């Protein structure tokens, strides 16, 4: 523990985390603070003699230095500070020039790309945009990576989430520096092709895809090879995805830390002979690191691959260091580098899951491996796989429950099977690809590999069939996630060095966390909530009070409306739904009225209401507002755009506060 706290990159990492969680935007502080801190540290190092005081001061300065580096990095990477960014043309019809740079997984409606914007109305611009092409459009499948297009379109904002409990796609894309989207559903002019190295790499991957599609391999085998070696999951069927998800091994079909870890071990064994030569250790590490990054580049440089390859590159470099090494040295160093390069990695679910699993394995596996030893290496391999799977799942369990709300109890058996044979899947896929480069004719190698993958998938299907073993709709809070990791830390802290002093510290820490946990639960339980969903074709106005949810203006709920309320139900552990047909209700001593019909609302005697305009009521809105003098007007997303614009103009004219759900997101009031 002392070695970890005294490790300088760890201290800087803590500062970087603080800088990400508590950002600032003052440019002068961001630019000069790191320099001032370095000068102070140098002067203290020369003048300060008392070791205890020096360590405390240096620890604080390193935290501040890490935070300042993070602030500088975030400000430097902020695309929106660029005066030529395309976002100043939002919601305007423009002639724009874009270059397709990355193909995304198709949705049920759209084929999607990321594109770089270079020109808007003869103005040089910059930025990354999301391109959507309807699958029914004639343009679909005629566009490829590297195409330079000239099209008449308009930049639209990314849709806001339906409610605070649903996935926020707009924030997700903003963290990838994508702030708008364009739709191409008509003829576009292709004016050239990009020749950048990254585009050429994408085209090479596309040619590999074409070779695979011409082979005699089954569709499922081709889809699995593309997903696990090329990072392309477009050809993985929904049936396969669902089976891997329900089995708890969905990480297998995405290039992740596990794949890179297997590749890393393969490279260690393959080039291990180099260590026998003079300076062989350096050559050995350099070749392993180069191979890892070659794989990352070839697979498309996705964030998960970059993250994993960076981690294992540091792990390889630590082999050159002799003497007393910190076990978590490579993990901490790689995390520090990634977060300095891009602070948004911290909010990536894959980043959190990867590091939670790796840290759990690095910390707990040495303790468990001491207790479980057998004579036979073959048997020891499977025992190690089982132990690593259990430890990794313990590390990611709270995050999995927080984000995905389910846990497949058969994951242990499925992981044991899937991970044990993963090296065969990867090895076989690499050999099959090499063979197909020379000849696409059917051969014994392809037949054997195809049969193996078929049975591999059959076993996964079998595990996923245990639907009763899948515990769904589990919800835990951030406080519960934190409490779980505190408990996990306490377990490691106690087992690694058992002592009476440590027991007292752990009990004190658990009591503090338990009090915080109880306070958080009590606060959430006692807070009622009014919510108006941001759904363009459904009016959902709900009031939550403890475990009960009331839906106003509805006689009953359709299956689609129940699906929309599902995330709210899971997150707040709701047990009861109650539909209330009344169009007026009270919340926190304020009176709300739903305006959704052609009625004489202006004849009402009650004033200072909060009006909810829903479902395009055919009324004289100006007369209504003048008569009722509402406290506020809420314009729901179910109204036509022209009605929303007209009502907003009237509110501005009459100086009435208003809230437009389609522009500002779901209306939420505590």
XYZ file of C-alpha atoms in Angstrom:
670
model
C 0.000 0.000 0.000
C 2.814 2.415 0.888
C 4.555 1.558 -2.385
C 1.374 2.423 -4.297
C 0.838 5.778 -2.552
C 4.490 6.785 -2.979
C 4.440 5.904 -6.713
C 4.635 9.294 -8.462
C 2.501 8.389 -11.542
C -0.234 7.242 -9.140
C -0.164 10.591 -7.352
C -0.327 12.438 -10.678
C -3.158 10.120 -11.793
C -5.206 11.094 -8.737
C -4.730 14.743 -9.724
C -5.760 14.004 -13.323
C -8.945 12.323 -12.075
C -9.743 15.366 -9.934
C -9.109 17.617 -12.944
C -11.560 15.595 -15.058
C -14.278 15.501 -12.409
C -13.877 19.199 -11.516
C -12.935 21.016 -14.741
C -12.171 24.743 -15.021
C -12.113 26.988 -18.083
C -9.827 29.869 -17.070
C -7.176 29.907 -19.822
C -4.601 31.844 -17.814
C -4.702 29.382 -14.919
C -4.571 26.430 -17.300
C -1.500 27.771 -19.148
C 0.611 29.029 -16.256
C -0.312 26.775 -13.316
C 1.786 23.736 -14.433
C 4.873 25.957 -14.876
C 4.380 27.601 -11.466
C 3.991 24.199 -9.775
C 7.174 22.836 -11.388
C 9.130 25.931 -10.219
C 7.782 25.560 -6.664
C 8.646 21.851 -6.617
C 12.190 22.576 -7.804
C 12.701 25.255 -5.141
C 11.299 23.024 -2.396
C 13.525 20.169 -3.489
C 16.571 22.442 -3.144
C 15.604 24.127 0.124
C 13.290 21.911 2.174
C 15.060 19.414 4.423
C 12.343 17.935 6.690
C 11.319 14.689 4.965
C 7.810 14.276 6.438
C 6.788 17.838 5.582
C 8.446 17.557 2.168
C 6.517 14.389 1.275
C 3.186 15.936 2.228
C 3.845 19.134 0.287
C 5.096 17.242 -2.764
C 2.040 14.956 -2.669
C -0.278 17.984 -2.731
C 1.736 19.652 -5.502
C 1.691 16.481 -7.614
C -2.104 16.302 -7.240
C -2.371 19.924 -8.364
C 0.083 19.283 -11.203
C -1.978 16.315 -12.423
C -5.168 18.385 -12.280
C -3.541 21.243 -14.213
C -2.304 18.836 -16.906
C -5.825 17.478 -17.239
C -7.313 20.983 -17.517
C -4.766 21.928 -20.170
C -5.425 18.734 -22.153
C -9.208 19.221 -22.035
C -8.927 22.842 -23.174
C -6.490 21.944 -25.962
C -8.803 19.183 -27.266
C -11.939 21.322 -27.112
C -12.989 21.476 -30.775
C -15.637 24.095 -30.092
C -13.018 26.729 -29.306
C -12.032 26.632 -32.992
C -13.570 29.654 -34.717
C -13.901 27.676 -37.953
C -15.861 24.791 -36.444
C -18.929 23.801 -38.452
C -21.304 24.150 -35.452
C -21.839 27.839 -36.269
C -23.876 26.591 -39.286
C -26.268 24.466 -37.189
C -29.860 24.195 -38.503
C -28.993 25.998 -41.746
C -29.265 24.656 -45.287
C -25.682 24.570 -46.575
C -23.452 23.153 -49.275
C -20.841 21.133 -47.461
C -17.798 19.052 -48.326
C -17.167 15.996 -46.135
C -14.810 13.011 -46.153
C -16.073 9.671 -44.842
C -13.500 8.399 -42.329
C -15.149 5.566 -40.392
C -18.041 3.174 -40.925
C -20.241 2.568 -37.898
C -22.562 -0.311 -37.073
C -25.829 0.017 -38.984
C -29.081 0.640 -37.138
C -32.459 -0.739 -38.246
C -33.059 2.486 -40.180
C -29.693 4.019 -41.118
C -26.282 3.208 -42.513
C -23.887 5.412 -40.535
C -20.436 6.981 -40.912
C -18.202 9.462 -39.168
C -17.048 12.190 -41.559
C -14.614 15.097 -41.416
C -16.076 18.453 -42.504
C -13.665 20.582 -44.540
C -15.818 23.148 -46.371
C -19.200 24.802 -45.749
C -20.525 27.363 -48.276
C -16.982 28.035 -49.553
C -15.798 28.622 -45.962
C -12.971 26.447 -44.669
C -14.260 24.590 -41.608
C -13.313 21.674 -39.381
C -14.906 19.084 -37.100
C -16.293 15.572 -37.119
C -19.945 14.901 -37.975
C -22.276 11.893 -37.934
C -23.584 10.916 -41.389
C -26.875 8.990 -41.604
C -28.039 7.322 -44.816
C -31.501 5.686 -44.832
C -31.230 1.982 -45.692
C -34.028 2.419 -48.235
C -32.177 5.253 -49.965
C -30.609 4.760 -53.400
C -27.373 6.176 -51.980
C -27.036 3.278 -49.526
C -24.021 0.962 -50.009
C -22.639 3.112 -52.833
C -20.432 5.063 -50.460
C -17.139 3.843 -49.050
C -14.545 4.984 -46.558
C -12.371 7.754 -48.052
C -15.051 9.156 -50.374
C -15.065 12.972 -50.560
C -18.656 14.185 -50.982
C -20.303 17.480 -51.852
C -23.915 17.652 -50.727
C -26.741 20.058 -49.948
C -27.830 19.376 -46.394
C -28.162 20.936 -42.965
C -26.361 20.228 -39.716
C -28.814 19.063 -37.071
C -28.251 18.688 -33.361
C -28.070 15.163 -31.988
C -31.356 14.064 -30.417
C -31.648 14.556 -26.675
C -32.504 11.503 -24.505
C -36.146 10.644 -23.846
C -35.612 11.089 -20.119
C -32.757 11.485 -17.613
C -32.852 7.692 -17.175
C -32.269 6.825 -20.830
C -28.995 6.595 -22.738
C -27.718 10.077 -23.601
C -26.480 9.606 -27.167
C -25.808 13.328 -27.574
C -23.337 13.388 -24.663
C -21.802 10.110 -25.851
C -21.048 11.593 -29.291
C -19.857 14.902 -27.814
C -17.203 12.959 -25.887
C -16.079 11.621 -29.249
C -15.973 15.227 -30.576
C -19.106 14.750 -32.723
C -21.619 17.557 -32.187
C -24.098 17.282 -35.065
C -25.429 14.989 -37.783
C -26.365 15.227 -41.437
C -28.748 13.025 -43.383
C -28.088 11.986 -46.979
C -31.196 10.559 -48.647
C -30.744 11.851 -52.182
C -28.065 11.982 -54.842
C -24.699 13.357 -53.738
C -21.677 14.325 -55.780
C -18.571 12.257 -55.177
C -15.723 14.634 -56.032
C -12.722 12.539 -55.055
C -11.087 10.148 -52.621
C -8.840 10.752 -49.643
C -5.344 9.233 -49.754
C -4.474 9.519 -46.068
C -2.771 6.531 -44.448
C -5.740 5.929 -42.164
C -8.144 5.793 -45.109
C -5.809 3.440 -46.980
C -5.771 1.238 -43.905
C -9.576 1.208 -43.856
C -9.591 0.194 -47.511
C -7.154 -2.626 -46.744
C -9.539 -3.867 -44.069
C -12.391 -3.634 -46.585
C -10.399 -5.770 -49.040
C -9.877 -8.356 -46.273
C -13.633 -8.298 -45.687
C -14.192 -8.928 -49.404
C -11.800 -11.890 -49.356
C -13.649 -13.358 -46.369
C -17.029 -12.926 -48.072
C -15.766 -14.774 -51.170
C -14.556 -17.713 -49.087
C -16.468 -20.919 -48.393
C -16.803 -20.143 -44.679
C -20.291 -19.984 -43.178
C -21.908 -16.616 -42.544
C -21.594 -16.908 -38.760
C -17.899 -17.808 -38.992
C -17.206 -14.829 -41.268
C -19.083 -12.526 -38.904
C -17.130 -13.827 -35.901
C -13.741 -13.401 -37.646
C -14.637 -9.869 -38.701
C -15.732 -8.972 -35.170
C -12.810 -10.571 -33.295
C -9.934 -9.746 -35.663
C -11.106 -6.698 -37.642
C -13.405 -4.980 -35.156
C -16.346 -5.021 -37.596
C -19.559 -6.317 -35.960
C -21.925 -5.465 -38.827
C -22.129 -9.096 -39.977
C -22.687 -10.589 -36.522
C -26.341 -11.638 -36.487
C -28.740 -10.500 -33.775
C -29.150 -14.132 -32.729
C -25.403 -14.470 -32.093
C -25.218 -11.120 -30.273
C -28.179 -12.040 -28.050
C -26.732 -15.455 -27.210
C -23.353 -13.979 -26.242
C -25.085 -11.265 -24.175
C -27.374 -13.676 -22.330
C -24.418 -15.993 -21.644
C -22.405 -13.158 -20.094
C -19.604 -13.390 -22.679
C -20.513 -10.494 -24.977
C -16.947 -9.169 -24.566
C -15.779 -12.094 -26.718
C -17.258 -10.645 -29.931
C -15.621 -7.243 -29.466
C -11.890 -6.629 -29.669
C -11.128 -5.941 -26.033
C -8.473 -6.377 -23.375
C -9.019 -10.128 -23.384
C -8.179 -10.462 -27.088
C -5.133 -8.243 -26.769
C -4.103 -10.170 -23.651
C -4.252 -13.470 -25.519
C -2.312 -11.934 -28.419
C 0.238 -10.549 -25.933
C 0.830 -14.017 -24.440
C 1.099 -15.503 -27.935
C 3.768 -12.929 -28.841
C 5.683 -13.545 -25.604
C 5.931 -17.254 -26.361
C 6.636 -16.720 -30.074
C 9.555 -14.294 -29.608
C 10.810 -15.578 -26.264
C 13.902 -17.089 -27.934
C 15.259 -13.568 -28.598
C 16.092 -13.131 -24.909
C 18.996 -15.573 -25.299
C 20.951 -13.111 -27.455
C 22.919 -10.040 -26.412
C 20.534 -7.125 -25.828
C 17.806 -9.653 -26.638
C 15.520 -8.340 -23.896
C 15.265 -4.955 -25.622
C 14.729 -6.461 -29.082
C 12.141 -8.837 -27.604
C 10.118 -6.032 -25.972
C 10.352 -3.740 -29.018
C 9.063 -6.468 -31.364
C 6.192 -7.377 -29.005
C 5.140 -3.729 -28.666
C 5.403 -3.155 -32.444
C 3.259 -6.243 -33.132
C 0.648 -5.078 -30.625
C 0.381 -1.650 -32.224
C 0.345 -3.154 -35.730
C -2.668 -5.214 -34.654
C -4.297 -2.094 -33.188
C -3.795 -0.136 -36.418
C -5.017 -2.993 -38.615
C -8.135 -3.524 -36.490
C -9.170 0.117 -36.941
C -7.746 1.906 -33.882
C -10.991 1.718 -31.925
C -10.901 3.173 -28.427
C -11.091 -0.281 -26.799
C -8.111 -1.537 -28.815
C -6.017 1.588 -28.139
C -6.817 1.259 -24.450
C -5.870 -2.422 -24.286
C -2.742 -2.156 -26.439
C -1.495 0.813 -24.395
C -1.933 -1.177 -21.207
C -0.100 -4.256 -22.479
C 2.621 -2.112 -24.048
C 3.401 -0.707 -20.604
C 3.267 -4.231 -19.216
C 5.860 -5.296 -21.799
C 8.075 -2.298 -21.022
C 8.099 -3.126 -17.303
C 9.937 -6.351 -18.203
C 13.012 -4.208 -18.858
C 12.950 -2.869 -15.321
C 14.761 -4.779 -12.604
C 14.456 -4.545 -8.839
C 11.380 -3.850 -6.695
C 8.443 -3.295 -9.051
C 4.925 -2.194 -8.208
C 2.398 -4.789 -9.379
C 0.021 -2.107 -10.707
C 2.800 -0.049 -12.313
C 1.883 -0.740 -15.944
C -1.864 -0.381 -15.308
C -1.476 2.984 -13.547
C 0.970 4.327 -16.136
C -1.227 3.340 -19.081
C -4.329 4.825 -17.438
C -2.462 8.070 -16.755
C -1.292 8.350 -20.362
C -4.749 7.626 -21.816
C -6.543 10.124 -19.568
C -4.013 12.852 -20.316
C -4.403 12.243 -24.054
C -8.211 12.161 -23.864
C -10.068 12.820 -20.606
C -13.309 11.486 -22.126
C -11.967 7.939 -21.836
C -12.922 8.063 -18.153
C -16.636 8.184 -19.040
C -16.376 5.320 -21.534
C -18.111 2.205 -20.173
C -15.553 -0.038 -21.889
C -12.704 1.878 -20.235
C -14.260 1.455 -16.805
C -14.987 -2.250 -17.313
C -11.536 -2.989 -18.738
C -9.593 -1.337 -15.942
C -11.918 -2.703 -13.257
C -11.306 -6.252 -14.572
C -7.548 -5.834 -15.037
C -6.968 -4.186 -11.651
C -9.049 -6.892 -9.993
C -6.994 -9.641 -11.692
C -3.635 -7.994 -10.949
C -4.529 -7.445 -7.286
C -6.377 -10.662 -6.388
C -4.902 -13.325 -8.673
C -1.515 -13.497 -6.851
C -3.408 -14.136 -3.599
C -5.627 -16.879 -5.043
C -2.837 -18.524 -7.073
C -0.946 -19.302 -3.867
C -3.798 -21.439 -2.592
C -4.643 -23.353 -5.794
C -1.770 -25.419 -7.166
C -1.842 -28.768 -8.999
C 0.912 -30.927 -10.446
C -0.305 -31.097 -14.023
C 0.233 -27.993 -16.179
C -2.693 -28.852 -18.463
C -5.105 -28.959 -15.521
C -3.488 -25.872 -13.964
C -4.243 -23.907 -17.165
C -7.988 -24.528 -16.898
C -7.955 -23.806 -13.166
C -6.192 -20.498 -13.825
C -8.753 -19.596 -16.502
C -11.568 -20.339 -14.063
C -9.957 -18.304 -11.261
C -9.216 -15.345 -13.559
C -12.808 -15.403 -14.859
C -14.218 -15.318 -11.333
C -11.892 -12.496 -10.249
C -12.592 -10.443 -13.378
C -16.351 -10.818 -12.917
C -16.038 -9.745 -9.278
C -14.226 -6.614 -10.480
C -16.836 -5.606 -13.078
C -19.974 -6.834 -11.275
C -21.203 -3.478 -9.883
C -20.521 -1.631 -13.146
C -22.356 -4.332 -15.117
C -25.364 -4.039 -12.822
C -25.270 -0.231 -12.926
C -25.144 0.012 -16.729
C -26.867 -3.178 -17.961
C -29.173 -4.110 -15.030
C -28.715 -7.850 -15.405
C -26.379 -10.668 -14.455
C -26.345 -14.104 -16.157
C -25.623 -16.653 -13.421
C -24.290 -19.077 -16.042
C -21.521 -16.599 -16.923
C -18.954 -18.609 -14.937
C -19.404 -21.749 -17.049
C -19.797 -19.770 -20.296
C -16.652 -17.725 -19.569
C -14.712 -20.839 -18.643
C -15.606 -22.419 -21.981
C -15.350 -19.291 -24.170
C -12.090 -17.987 -22.699
C -10.393 -21.389 -22.529
C -10.845 -21.856 -26.275
C -10.344 -18.216 -27.268
C -6.709 -18.760 -28.264
C -7.866 -21.442 -30.747
C -10.474 -19.065 -32.174
C -7.878 -16.300 -32.631
C -5.041 -18.542 -33.807
C -7.346 -20.327 -36.245
C -8.789 -17.060 -37.545
C -5.307 -15.652 -38.204
C -4.193 -18.789 -40.055
C -7.414 -18.844 -42.108
C -6.922 -15.176 -43.078
C -3.321 -15.818 -44.127
C -4.411 -18.790 -46.218
C -7.238 -16.784 -47.879
C -4.745 -14.092 -48.914
C -3.084 -16.658 -51.162
C -6.141 -18.645 -52.245
C -9.904 -18.454 -51.679
C -10.428 -22.043 -52.783
C -11.999 -24.298 -50.187
C -9.450 -26.267 -48.143
C -9.175 -28.648 -45.185
C -8.115 -25.780 -42.872
C -11.285 -23.795 -43.569
C -13.491 -26.865 -43.140
C -11.987 -27.702 -39.753
C -12.165 -24.108 -38.534
C -15.752 -23.724 -39.768
C -16.840 -26.869 -37.942
C -15.038 -25.733 -34.773
C -16.746 -22.311 -34.812
C -20.128 -23.954 -35.468
C -19.799 -26.121 -32.350
C -18.311 -23.184 -30.414
C -21.429 -21.138 -31.165
C -23.705 -24.091 -30.378
C -22.298 -24.263 -26.863
C -22.802 -20.497 -26.440
C -26.405 -20.916 -27.634
C -26.824 -23.681 -25.069
C -25.638 -21.481 -22.206
C -27.840 -18.593 -23.355
C -30.907 -20.888 -23.343
C -30.881 -20.887 -19.534
C -33.152 -17.843 -19.426
C -34.166 -18.579 -15.835
C -30.523 -18.138 -14.834
C -30.517 -14.514 -16.003
C -31.439 -12.101 -13.220
C -32.812 -8.988 -14.930
C -34.009 -5.513 -13.998
C -31.458 -5.027 -11.211
C -30.738 -1.434 -10.289
C -27.958 -0.096 -8.107
C -26.943 3.499 -7.456
C -23.550 5.153 -7.806
C -23.261 5.099 -4.021
C -23.764 1.321 -4.031
C -21.098 0.920 -6.729
C -18.695 2.950 -4.610
C -19.547 0.959 -1.481
C -18.898 -2.313 -3.335
C -15.405 -1.225 -4.407
C -14.647 0.027 -0.894
C -15.624 -3.397 0.427
C -13.456 -5.071 -2.252
C -10.513 -2.868 -1.266
C -11.041 -3.717 2.397
C -11.022 -7.438 1.586
C -7.721 -7.129 -0.303
C -6.217 -4.838 2.357
C -7.019 -7.341 5.105
C -6.078 -10.561 3.281
C -2.764 -9.209 1.959
C -1.478 -8.395 5.458
C -3.714 -9.433 8.348
C -3.311 -7.292 11.495
C -5.416 -5.826 14.311
C -4.592 -2.263 13.245
C -5.883 -2.934 9.724
C -9.108 -4.443 11.064
C -9.835 -1.237 13.013
C -9.182 0.923 9.935
C -11.422 -1.252 7.774
C -14.298 -1.222 10.263
C -14.104 2.571 10.508
C -14.130 2.907 6.693
C -17.088 0.530 6.333
C -19.094 2.453 8.954
C -18.467 5.756 7.120
C -19.507 4.241 3.772
C -22.575 2.616 5.305
C -23.756 5.938 6.772
C -23.238 7.631 3.385
C -25.070 4.776 1.675
C -28.062 5.000 4.043
C -28.234 8.784 3.639
C -28.169 8.479 -0.171
C -30.932 5.859 -0.136
C -33.107 7.917 2.215
C -32.641 11.071 0.120
C -33.634 9.347 -3.141
C -36.574 7.576 -1.523
C -38.114 10.749 -0.122
C -37.713 12.931 -3.256
C -40.861 13.077 -5.465
C -40.278 13.751 -9.153
C -42.290 15.210 -12.027
C -41.095 14.151 -15.476
C -42.286 15.051 -18.994
C -40.657 12.759 -21.551
C -38.935 14.032 -24.692
C -40.858 11.711 -27.040
C -42.183 13.173 -30.277
C -45.108 10.760 -30.779
C -46.038 9.873 -27.192
C -47.191 12.132 -24.363
C -45.800 10.763 -21.124
C -46.261 12.930 -18.021
C -45.342 11.091 -14.842
C -45.083 11.803 -11.137
C -42.976 9.481 -8.989
C -43.529 9.245 -5.275
C -41.386 6.621 -3.511
C -42.160 3.284 -5.268
C -45.267 4.449 -7.130
C -45.481 6.095 -10.563
C -48.567 7.998 -11.683
C -49.088 8.674 -15.395
C -51.392 11.634 -16.011
C -53.699 12.123 -18.980
C -53.870 8.366 -19.723
C -56.577 5.761 -19.235
C -54.104 2.928 -19.849
C -50.587 2.305 -21.110
C -49.730 0.696 -24.443
C -46.829 -1.813 -24.710
C -44.721 0.881 -26.391
C -45.376 3.297 -23.524
C -44.478 0.582 -21.021
C -41.146 0.131 -22.835
C -40.496 3.866 -22.601
C -41.073 3.738 -18.835
C -38.913 0.627 -18.381
C -35.644 2.431 -17.615
C -37.378 4.724 -15.123
C -38.922 1.686 -13.469
C -35.576 -0.119 -13.154
C -33.530 2.860 -11.966
C -36.054 3.883 -9.290
C -37.178 0.324 -8.400
C -40.813 1.183 -9.048
C -43.420 -1.370 -8.036
C -46.708 0.287 -8.986
C -48.072 2.085 -12.072
C -51.244 4.112 -11.859
C -52.877 5.760 -14.894
C -54.814 8.928 -14.064
C -57.093 10.276 -16.792
C -57.284 13.709 -15.126
C -55.682 16.500 -17.136
C -55.040 18.639 -14.089
C -52.894 17.716 -11.119
C -50.867 19.239 -8.327
C -47.160 18.803 -7.659
C -45.228 20.547 -4.878
C -48.069 23.039 -4.308
C -48.097 24.002 -7.989
C -51.075 23.353 -10.279
C -50.486 21.809 -13.710
C -52.966 21.657 -16.585
C -52.532 19.480 -19.714
C -53.809 21.296 -22.828
C -54.402 18.631 -25.479
C -57.949 19.091 -26.774
C -60.122 21.678 -28.485
C -61.825 23.061 -25.386
C -62.583 26.486 -23.926
C -59.692 26.456 -21.487
C -59.638 30.254 -21.419
C -62.916 30.218 -19.455
C -61.229 28.621 -16.452
C -61.214 30.814 -13.360
C -57.991 29.502 -11.839
C -54.911 31.605 -12.628
C -51.145 31.092 -12.348
C -51.289 27.533 -13.667
C -48.402 25.749 -15.343
C -49.692 24.795 -18.783
C -48.477 21.667 -20.605
C -49.117 21.953 -24.350
C -49.411 18.427 -25.783
C -50.576 16.707 -28.968
C -51.291 19.844 -31.057
C -54.485 21.242 -29.481
C -56.501 23.404 -31.904
C -56.978 26.475 -29.732
C -56.256 30.190 -29.763
C -53.046 30.065 -27.769
C -52.644 33.840 -27.376
C -56.167 34.198 -25.991
C -55.530 31.260 -23.643
C -52.320 32.767 -22.244
C -53.870 36.230 -21.930
C -56.874 34.842 -20.023
C -55.100 32.382 -17.691
C -51.858 34.306 -17.130
C -49.929 31.068 -16.581
C -46.912 30.848 -14.342
C -45.075 28.875 -17.059
C -45.787 27.122 -20.371
C -44.241 23.716 -21.098
C -44.277 22.742 -24.790
C -44.111 18.935 -25.174
C -42.237 17.221 -28.014
C -45.446 15.691 -29.409
C -46.427 19.029 -30.980
C -45.651 19.931 -34.578
C -42.552 22.086 -35.099
C -44.579 24.983 -36.540
C -46.841 24.952 -33.467
C -43.820 24.928 -31.166
C -42.312 27.894 -33.001
C -45.617 29.821 -32.949
C -46.218 29.202 -29.223
C -42.641 30.160 -28.301
C -43.044 33.436 -30.210
C -46.300 34.153 -28.378
C -44.695 33.448 -24.992
C -41.828 35.811 -25.789
C -44.273 38.456 -26.946
C -46.388 38.188 -23.769
C -43.293 37.717 -21.560
C -44.424 34.339 -20.222
C -41.687 31.851 -19.146
C -41.672 28.731 -21.307
C -39.818 25.425 -21.570
C -39.554 23.618 -24.934
C -38.916 19.921 -24.280
C -37.671 19.109 -27.805
C -34.939 21.774 -27.516
C -33.975 21.566 -23.830
C -34.627 17.892 -23.120
C -37.058 16.144 -20.795
C -38.676 18.428 -18.208
C -37.731 17.325 -14.708
C -38.832 18.855 -11.417
C -38.159 17.708 -7.854
